[in-house]
Amino acid sequence: MTTAAATAIVGVGATEQGEIPGETGNQIAVRAAVEALRDAGIDKSAIDGLVTCKPPRSGENGGIDEDIGFLLGINPAFSTTLEYGACGFSLHIAAMAIQAGLASTVLLTYGSNQRSAKANFSTPVGGTADWAALAGFVHVAGPAAMAARRHMALYGTTEEQLGWVSVAQREWALDNPRAIFRKPLTIEDYVDSPYLVAPLRRPDLTMISDGGTAIVLTSAGRARDFAPRPVYLAAMAQQSAMRNDQNPDKVMRPWIADIAKRLYASAGMRPSDMDLVYLQDATSVWVLQQLEWYGFCGVGEAGPFLAEGHTRPGGSLPVNTNGGQLSESYMWNWMHLFECVRQLRGDCGDRQIAGAEVALHAQTHDFFKGAATILTTRSES
């Protein structure tokens, strides 16, 4: 068992996704936490660690551990809040807390009312935010469109090939009752839809939604004491790109390959060992890039790979089987992990991938940093 596999997920919970008027993000997060505790078969008194996450652009000062700890009525030995606590980063913090002996059973929970609160996402972030605003990049769609154009210029990728990211994820969403977008989407529908920021269309960009998700993580040694089948963290890796505009070929994000190299080496695995893949998809372009950097196809080959149907239901590489952020909901990769765990446990009904034992869960914070985890139901890897 690798060092990272010293921890395991033993509970997951989620609320409905979409619009949840009349509830704060913290209240939604607590409802998700209750579901995760129920799934794990434990009382809240068993939780001695709490990792929370501030929702992006939230109108409230939400997602703070002291607020959620109060609402849950717990006094954990260890607690922290990540300002940018997208799921992969929060998961790694929780795993490190357990391995350091700061906690034995950690609850991670996230909730947002960003849609009901009409949160403003037209604000650039990061150390070069002022320069981005001057260039008109006040939303991720702008730089993502540049990244798509760059890929097309370098490798001959077509708009239709890119469209298969959105179409494939919509096909997966059709069998997901939690998904917000469940109207069938064909490649013809995609091509006929108008541009938002050329070459990106509406299906290329995530919606804004309310919702909550929670995870219970514990040590591998204690995992068998819980009700569900444990899902072990076989390896984890991160990489920052904080130099931002100083990085060569910034929009292509080649530093993601550094995460992949360390991740596979730590797990003693290869891309071909992955039965399932979950890639954060604030835009379809992020999926295109990550397919290449994580080694599922060659650099420059993601367009044909997608058009050949590999990521669609029935394809060779199930990607974002929940519909992802493009069709299920915008939950900062938390619902990707929820789906990943349930797939590995065999709980996904009509969209279940038979025999799945190993999965990649990966995400990026735009051009600033990334995190990835390999998860498995095998107790040793």
Short mmCIF file of C-alpha atoms in Angstrom, two decimals:
data_model
loop_
_atom_site.label_atom_id
_atom_site.label_comp_id
_atom_site.label_asym_id
_atom_site.label_seq_id
_atom_site.Cartn_x
_atom_site.Cartn_y
_atom_site.Cartn_z
CA MET A 1 0.00 0.00 0.00
CA THR A 2 1.41 3.40 -0.92
CA THR A 3 1.80 6.21 1.59
CA ALA A 4 -1.24 8.04 0.20
CA ALA A 5 -3.33 4.86 0.52
CA ALA A 6 -3.13 5.26 4.28
CA THR A 7 -6.52 6.99 3.93
CA ALA A 8 -9.90 5.97 2.57
CA ILE A 9 -13.28 7.53 1.81
CA VAL A 10 -16.00 5.83 3.84
CA GLY A 11 -18.98 8.13 3.32
CA VAL A 12 -20.40 10.50 0.72
CA GLY A 13 -23.45 12.72 0.67
CA ALA A 14 -25.05 15.27 -1.62
CA THR A 15 -28.07 17.52 -1.73
CA GLU A 16 -30.21 18.25 -4.75
CA GLN A 17 -28.49 20.40 -7.38
CA GLY A 18 -29.86 23.47 -9.18
CA GLU A 19 -31.76 26.19 -7.32
CA ILE A 20 -32.18 26.00 -3.55
CA PRO A 21 -33.79 29.31 -2.59
CA GLY A 22 -34.10 30.30 1.04
CA GLU A 23 -31.01 28.44 2.28
CA THR A 24 -27.50 29.72 2.87
CA GLY A 25 -24.51 27.89 1.51
CA ASN A 26 -23.65 26.82 5.05
CA GLN A 27 -27.09 25.31 5.60
CA ILE A 28 -26.78 23.41 2.33
CA ALA A 29 -23.33 22.17 3.35
CA VAL A 30 -24.69 20.90 6.65
CA ARG A 31 -27.48 18.98 4.90
CA ALA A 32 -24.86 17.31 2.69
CA ALA A 33 -22.79 16.50 5.78
CA VAL A 34 -25.74 14.79 7.43
CA GLU A 35 -26.13 12.61 4.33
CA ALA A 36 -22.44 11.69 4.34
CA LEU A 37 -22.53 10.74 8.03
CA ARG A 38 -25.59 8.60 7.37
CA ASP A 39 -23.83 6.93 4.46
CA ALA A 40 -20.78 6.21 6.63
CA GLY A 41 -23.01 4.83 9.37
CA ILE A 42 -21.57 7.07 12.09
CA ASP A 43 -22.72 9.79 14.45
CA LYS A 44 -21.25 13.29 14.25
CA SER A 45 -19.46 12.61 17.54
CA ALA A 46 -17.08 10.34 15.59
CA ILE A 47 -15.80 13.32 13.57
CA ASP A 48 -12.55 14.79 14.91
CA GLY A 49 -11.56 16.72 11.77
CA LEU A 50 -13.41 19.27 9.65
CA VAL A 51 -12.33 20.71 6.31
CA THR A 52 -14.56 23.34 4.75
CA CYS A 53 -14.40 25.43 1.61
CA LYS A 54 -15.46 28.98 0.81
CA PRO A 55 -17.77 29.12 -2.21
CA PRO A 56 -16.57 31.29 -5.09
CA ARG A 57 -18.09 34.76 -5.41
CA SER A 58 -20.40 34.04 -2.49
CA GLY A 59 -22.49 36.96 -1.27
CA GLU A 60 -22.28 35.60 2.27
CA ASN A 61 -19.17 34.98 4.36
CA GLY A 62 -19.91 31.30 4.02
CA GLY A 63 -18.00 28.05 4.04
CA ILE A 64 -16.09 28.88 7.23
CA ASP A 65 -15.28 25.99 9.55
CA GLU A 66 -16.38 27.82 12.69
CA ASP A 67 -19.79 28.57 11.16
CA ILE A 68 -20.36 25.05 9.89
CA GLY A 69 -18.95 23.53 13.08
CA PHE A 70 -21.51 25.57 15.02
CA LEU A 71 -24.39 24.50 12.77
CA LEU A 72 -23.35 20.85 13.04
CA GLY A 73 -22.69 21.11 16.77
CA ILE A 74 -19.19 19.62 16.72
CA ASN A 75 -15.82 20.50 18.27
CA PRO A 76 -13.29 18.70 16.07
CA ALA A 77 -9.67 18.44 17.15
CA PHE A 78 -8.58 19.69 13.72
CA SER A 79 -10.38 22.14 11.46
CA THR A 80 -9.51 24.43 8.59
CA THR A 81 -11.05 26.37 5.72
CA LEU A 82 -9.54 26.66 2.26
CA GLU A 83 -10.05 29.99 0.55
CA TYR A 84 -9.80 28.12 -2.72
CA GLY A 85 -11.00 24.79 -1.43
CA ALA A 86 -12.03 23.08 -4.64
CA CYS A 87 -12.53 19.42 -3.92
CA GLY A 88 -9.15 17.94 -4.82
CA PHE A 89 -7.22 20.41 -2.68
CA SER A 90 -9.58 19.91 0.27
CA LEU A 91 -9.27 16.13 -0.05
CA HIS A 92 -5.48 16.33 0.08
CA ILE A 93 -5.55 18.55 3.17
CA ALA A 94 -7.81 16.06 4.94
CA ALA A 95 -5.60 13.11 3.98
CA MET A 96 -2.50 14.93 5.23
CA ALA A 97 -4.21 15.77 8.52
CA ILE A 98 -4.97 12.09 9.08
CA GLN A 99 -1.46 10.98 8.11
CA ALA A 100 0.02 13.61 10.45
CA GLY A 101 -2.05 12.32 13.35
CA LEU A 102 -4.06 15.53 13.70
CA ALA A 103 -7.36 13.67 13.20
CA SER A 104 -8.63 10.15 12.58
CA THR A 105 -11.96 10.79 10.84
CA VAL A 106 -12.41 13.97 8.81
CA LEU A 107 -15.58 15.47 7.39
CA LEU A 108 -15.19 17.55 4.25
CA THR A 109 -18.22 19.57 3.29
CA TYR A 110 -19.09 22.22 0.74
CA GLY A 111 -22.30 24.09 0.03
CA SER A 112 -23.15 27.05 -2.13
CA ASN A 113 -26.19 29.17 -2.90
CA GLN A 114 -24.29 30.96 -5.69
CA ARG A 115 -27.19 30.73 -8.16
CA SER A 116 -29.94 31.85 -5.79
CA ALA A 117 -27.68 34.62 -4.48
CA LYS A 118 -26.92 35.71 -8.07
CA ALA A 119 -23.18 35.63 -7.42
CA ASN A 120 -21.11 37.69 -9.87
CA PHE A 121 -18.57 35.60 -11.76
CA SER A 122 -17.46 38.42 -14.04
CA THR A 123 -14.39 39.12 -11.94
CA PRO A 124 -10.85 38.07 -12.88
CA VAL A 125 -8.74 36.44 -10.17
CA GLY A 126 -5.06 35.97 -9.42
CA GLY A 127 -1.95 38.12 -9.36
CA THR A 128 -2.55 39.52 -12.84
CA ALA A 129 -6.26 40.22 -12.39
CA ASP A 130 -5.92 43.93 -13.20
CA TRP A 131 -4.14 43.21 -16.47
CA ALA A 132 -6.71 40.54 -17.33
CA ALA A 133 -9.52 43.02 -16.79
CA LEU A 134 -7.85 45.54 -19.08
CA ALA A 135 -7.76 42.87 -21.78
CA GLY A 136 -11.44 42.14 -21.26
CA PHE A 137 -10.84 38.78 -19.59
CA VAL A 138 -13.43 39.17 -16.85
CA HIS A 139 -14.61 35.56 -17.06
CA VAL A 140 -12.87 32.22 -17.58
CA ALA A 141 -14.50 31.95 -21.01
CA GLY A 142 -12.05 34.47 -22.48
CA PRO A 143 -8.76 32.74 -21.70
CA ALA A 144 -10.37 29.33 -22.31
CA ALA A 145 -11.34 30.48 -25.79
CA MET A 146 -7.73 31.55 -26.36
CA ALA A 147 -6.59 28.11 -25.22
CA ALA A 148 -8.98 26.46 -27.66
CA ARG A 149 -7.73 28.64 -30.53
CA ARG A 150 -4.13 27.84 -29.59
CA HIS A 151 -4.86 24.10 -29.68
CA MET A 152 -6.60 24.46 -33.03
CA ALA A 153 -3.71 26.44 -34.48
CA LEU A 154 -1.06 24.00 -33.26
CA TYR A 155 -2.77 20.69 -33.95
CA GLY A 156 -5.62 21.26 -36.38
CA THR A 157 -8.28 20.56 -33.76
CA THR A 158 -11.76 21.46 -35.02
CA GLU A 159 -14.72 23.04 -33.26
CA GLU A 160 -16.74 19.90 -33.87
CA GLN A 161 -14.09 17.76 -32.18
CA LEU A 162 -14.16 20.05 -29.15
CA GLY A 163 -17.96 19.77 -29.17
CA TRP A 164 -17.76 16.09 -28.37
CA VAL A 165 -16.70 16.96 -24.80
CA SER A 166 -20.06 18.62 -24.16
CA VAL A 167 -22.09 16.08 -26.15
CA ALA A 168 -20.53 13.08 -24.40
CA GLN A 169 -21.09 14.57 -20.94
CA ARG A 170 -24.71 15.37 -21.78
CA GLU A 171 -25.18 11.73 -22.81
CA TRP A 172 -23.91 10.64 -19.40
CA ALA A 173 -26.17 13.18 -17.67
CA LEU A 174 -29.30 11.68 -19.22
CA ASP A 175 -29.10 8.82 -16.71
CA ASN A 176 -28.28 11.07 -13.74
CA PRO A 177 -31.39 12.28 -11.87
CA ARG A 178 -29.36 15.00 -10.12
CA ALA A 179 -28.20 16.57 -13.38
CA ILE A 180 -29.55 20.02 -14.25
CA PHE A 181 -29.14 19.71 -18.03
CA ARG A 182 -30.82 16.51 -19.23
CA LYS A 183 -32.17 17.59 -22.59
CA PRO A 184 -30.41 15.50 -25.29
CA LEU A 185 -27.61 17.34 -27.09
CA THR A 186 -26.37 16.14 -30.47
CA ILE A 187 -23.22 17.26 -32.22
CA GLU A 188 -25.48 18.99 -34.76
CA ASP A 189 -27.18 20.89 -31.92
CA TYR A 190 -23.77 21.89 -30.64
CA VAL A 191 -22.46 23.17 -33.97
CA ASP A 192 -25.69 25.08 -34.63
CA SER A 193 -25.62 26.87 -31.27
CA PRO A 194 -24.29 30.47 -31.26
CA TYR A 195 -20.90 31.48 -29.94
CA LEU A 196 -20.53 33.06 -26.53
CA VAL A 197 -16.79 33.69 -26.87
CA ALA A 198 -15.66 32.14 -30.14
CA PRO A 199 -14.95 29.29 -30.57
CA LEU A 200 -16.81 28.47 -27.33
CA ARG A 201 -20.57 28.00 -27.24
CA ARG A 202 -22.97 27.75 -24.34
CA PRO A 203 -22.47 23.95 -23.92
CA ASP A 204 -18.72 24.55 -23.52
CA LEU A 205 -19.18 26.45 -20.24
CA THR A 206 -20.47 25.39 -16.86
CA MET A 207 -23.76 26.66 -15.48
CA ILE A 208 -23.99 28.36 -12.07
CA SER A 209 -25.92 26.30 -9.54
CA ASP A 210 -26.71 25.77 -5.87
CA GLY A 211 -25.89 22.54 -4.09
CA GLY A 212 -23.90 20.71 -1.45
CA THR A 213 -21.58 17.71 -1.18
CA ALA A 214 -19.76 16.05 1.72
CA ILE A 215 -17.13 13.35 2.16
CA VAL A 216 -16.02 11.32 5.18
CA LEU A 217 -12.33 10.33 5.14
CA THR A 218 -10.57 8.10 7.65
CA SER A 219 -7.40 6.05 8.02
CA ALA A 220 -7.12 2.90 5.94
CA GLY A 221 -6.74 0.89 9.14
CA ARG A 222 -10.14 2.06 10.42
CA ALA A 223 -11.95 2.00 7.07
CA ARG A 224 -13.30 -1.52 7.41
CA ASP A 225 -15.16 -0.51 10.57
CA PHE A 226 -17.52 1.62 8.47
CA ALA A 227 -20.61 0.48 6.60
CA PRO A 228 -19.79 1.20 2.94
CA ARG A 229 -17.02 -0.38 0.89
CA PRO A 230 -13.89 1.78 1.41
CA VAL A 231 -12.44 3.74 -1.49
CA TYR A 232 -8.70 4.19 -0.92
CA LEU A 233 -6.52 7.12 -1.94
CA ALA A 234 -3.79 5.28 -3.84
CA ALA A 235 -1.82 8.41 -4.73
CA MET A 236 -2.10 12.18 -4.80
CA ALA A 237 -0.07 14.98 -6.36
CA GLN A 238 -0.24 18.74 -6.89
CA GLN A 239 1.55 21.43 -8.86
CA SER A 240 1.32 25.20 -8.77
CA ALA A 241 1.75 27.61 -11.66
CA MET A 242 1.71 30.77 -9.56
CA ARG A 243 4.05 32.63 -11.92
CA ASN A 244 0.98 32.83 -14.16
CA ASP A 245 1.80 35.03 -17.17
CA GLN A 246 5.51 34.34 -16.69
CA ASN A 247 4.94 30.66 -17.51
CA PRO A 248 5.73 29.54 -21.07
CA ASP A 249 2.63 28.83 -23.18
CA LYS A 250 0.41 29.74 -20.24
CA VAL A 251 -2.95 28.96 -21.81
CA MET A 252 -1.93 25.38 -22.64
CA ARG A 253 -1.02 24.64 -18.98
CA PRO A 254 1.80 22.14 -19.66
CA TRP A 255 2.59 21.97 -15.94
CA ILE A 256 -0.37 19.57 -15.58
CA ALA A 257 1.94 16.90 -17.02
CA ASP A 258 4.13 17.30 -13.91
CA ILE A 259 1.17 16.32 -11.72
CA ALA A 260 0.51 13.27 -13.89
CA LYS A 261 4.12 12.12 -13.82
CA ARG A 262 4.35 12.21 -10.03
CA LEU A 263 0.87 10.79 -9.52
CA TYR A 264 1.35 7.69 -11.66
CA ALA A 265 4.83 7.09 -10.24
CA SER A 266 3.52 7.27 -6.68
CA ALA A 267 0.71 4.80 -7.40
CA GLY A 268 2.85 2.50 -9.55
CA MET A 269 0.21 2.82 -12.26
CA ARG A 270 -0.24 4.08 -15.81
CA PRO A 271 -3.06 5.88 -17.62
CA SER A 272 -4.20 2.54 -19.03
CA ASP A 273 -4.91 1.34 -15.47
CA MET A 274 -7.70 3.91 -15.02
CA ASP A 275 -11.23 2.50 -15.32
CA LEU A 276 -12.85 5.91 -14.74
CA VAL A 277 -11.71 9.50 -15.21
CA TYR A 278 -13.11 12.65 -13.58
CA LEU A 279 -11.75 15.94 -14.92
CA GLN A 280 -12.91 19.29 -13.63
CA ASP A 281 -14.61 21.06 -16.48
CA ALA A 282 -15.37 24.71 -15.88
CA THR A 283 -14.93 24.73 -19.66
CA SER A 284 -14.78 21.93 -22.21
CA VAL A 285 -11.25 23.06 -23.08
CA TRP A 286 -10.01 21.90 -19.68
CA VAL A 287 -11.12 18.34 -20.51
CA LEU A 288 -9.40 18.53 -23.90
CA GLN A 289 -6.14 19.57 -22.26
CA GLN A 290 -6.25 17.15 -19.35
CA LEU A 291 -6.90 14.14 -21.58
CA GLU A 292 -3.53 14.87 -23.13
CA TRP A 293 -1.52 15.88 -20.09
CA TYR A 294 -2.73 12.84 -18.10
CA GLY A 295 -1.65 10.57 -20.93
CA PHE A 296 -4.92 9.21 -22.27
CA CYS A 297 -3.90 10.29 -25.75
CA GLY A 298 -0.90 12.04 -27.25
CA VAL A 299 -0.37 15.79 -27.02
CA GLY A 300 -2.36 17.32 -29.86
CA GLU A 301 -4.47 14.18 -30.32
CA ALA A 302 -7.41 14.91 -28.00
CA GLY A 303 -9.61 16.22 -30.82
CA PRO A 304 -9.66 12.98 -32.84
CA PHE A 305 -9.74 10.97 -29.58
CA LEU A 306 -12.96 12.73 -28.57
CA ALA A 307 -14.52 12.49 -32.03
CA GLU A 308 -13.89 8.74 -32.06
CA GLY A 309 -16.22 8.44 -29.07
CA HIS A 310 -13.80 7.18 -26.43
CA THR A 311 -15.31 9.32 -23.65
CA ARG A 312 -18.96 8.64 -24.53
CA PRO A 313 -21.15 5.99 -22.87
CA GLY A 314 -19.91 2.68 -24.21
CA GLY A 315 -16.50 4.18 -25.09
CA SER A 316 -13.09 2.96 -23.96
CA LEU A 317 -12.57 5.74 -21.36
CA PRO A 318 -15.58 6.78 -19.25
CA VAL A 319 -15.05 10.49 -18.47
CA ASN A 320 -17.29 12.49 -16.10
CA THR A 321 -20.02 9.88 -15.93
CA ASN A 322 -22.19 12.25 -13.88
CA GLY A 323 -22.34 14.77 -16.74
CA GLY A 324 -19.66 16.93 -15.14
CA GLN A 325 -19.96 20.63 -14.54
CA LEU A 326 -21.14 21.11 -18.11
CA SER A 327 -24.36 19.13 -17.53
CA GLU A 328 -24.76 18.05 -13.89
CA SER A 329 -23.94 21.09 -11.73
CA TYR A 330 -21.21 23.60 -10.87
CA MET A 331 -19.78 22.25 -7.65
CA TRP A 332 -16.02 22.87 -7.91
CA ASN A 333 -15.37 19.18 -8.62
CA TRP A 334 -17.11 17.98 -5.46
CA MET A 335 -19.85 16.16 -7.35
CA HIS A 336 -17.19 14.56 -9.55
CA LEU A 337 -15.75 12.95 -6.40
CA PHE A 338 -19.22 11.99 -5.17
CA GLU A 339 -19.86 10.23 -8.49
CA CYS A 340 -16.38 8.68 -8.54
CA VAL A 341 -16.85 7.05 -5.13
CA ARG A 342 -20.33 5.79 -5.97
CA GLN A 343 -19.11 4.33 -9.28
CA LEU A 344 -16.27 2.52 -7.55
CA ARG A 345 -18.75 1.15 -5.01
CA GLY A 346 -21.11 0.05 -7.79
CA ASP A 347 -23.98 2.35 -6.79
CA CYS A 348 -24.72 4.25 -10.02
CA GLY A 349 -27.55 2.24 -11.55
CA ASP A 350 -28.07 2.65 -15.29
CA ARG A 351 -24.80 4.52 -15.81
CA GLN A 352 -22.71 2.12 -13.71
CA ILE A 353 -19.40 1.06 -15.27
CA ALA A 354 -19.12 -2.66 -14.66
CA GLY A 355 -16.04 -3.83 -12.81
CA ALA A 356 -14.57 -0.37 -12.21
CA GLU A 357 -11.85 -0.48 -9.54
CA VAL A 358 -9.50 2.43 -10.24
CA ALA A 359 -10.27 6.09 -11.03
CA LEU A 360 -8.50 9.38 -11.62
CA HIS A 361 -9.97 12.51 -10.04
CA ALA A 362 -8.26 15.68 -11.27
CA GLN A 363 -8.81 19.40 -11.24
CA THR A 364 -7.21 22.75 -11.76
CA HIS A 365 -7.69 26.23 -10.40
CA ASP A 366 -7.65 27.75 -13.88
CA PHE A 367 -4.02 28.78 -14.62
CA PHE A 368 -2.78 28.76 -11.03
CA LYS A 369 -2.57 25.22 -9.66
CA GLY A 370 -3.80 21.67 -9.98
CA ALA A 371 -4.43 18.57 -7.88
CA ALA A 372 -5.08 14.95 -8.74
CA THR A 373 -5.86 11.74 -6.87
CA ILE A 374 -6.00 8.08 -7.86
CA LEU A 375 -8.75 6.25 -6.00
CA THR A 376 -9.35 2.52 -5.83
CA THR A 377 -11.38 -0.12 -4.06
CA ARG A 378 -8.28 -2.32 -3.91
CA SER A 379 -6.85 -2.31 -0.39
CA GLU A 380 -3.33 -2.51 -1.81
CA SER A 381 -1.94 -0.83 -4.93
#
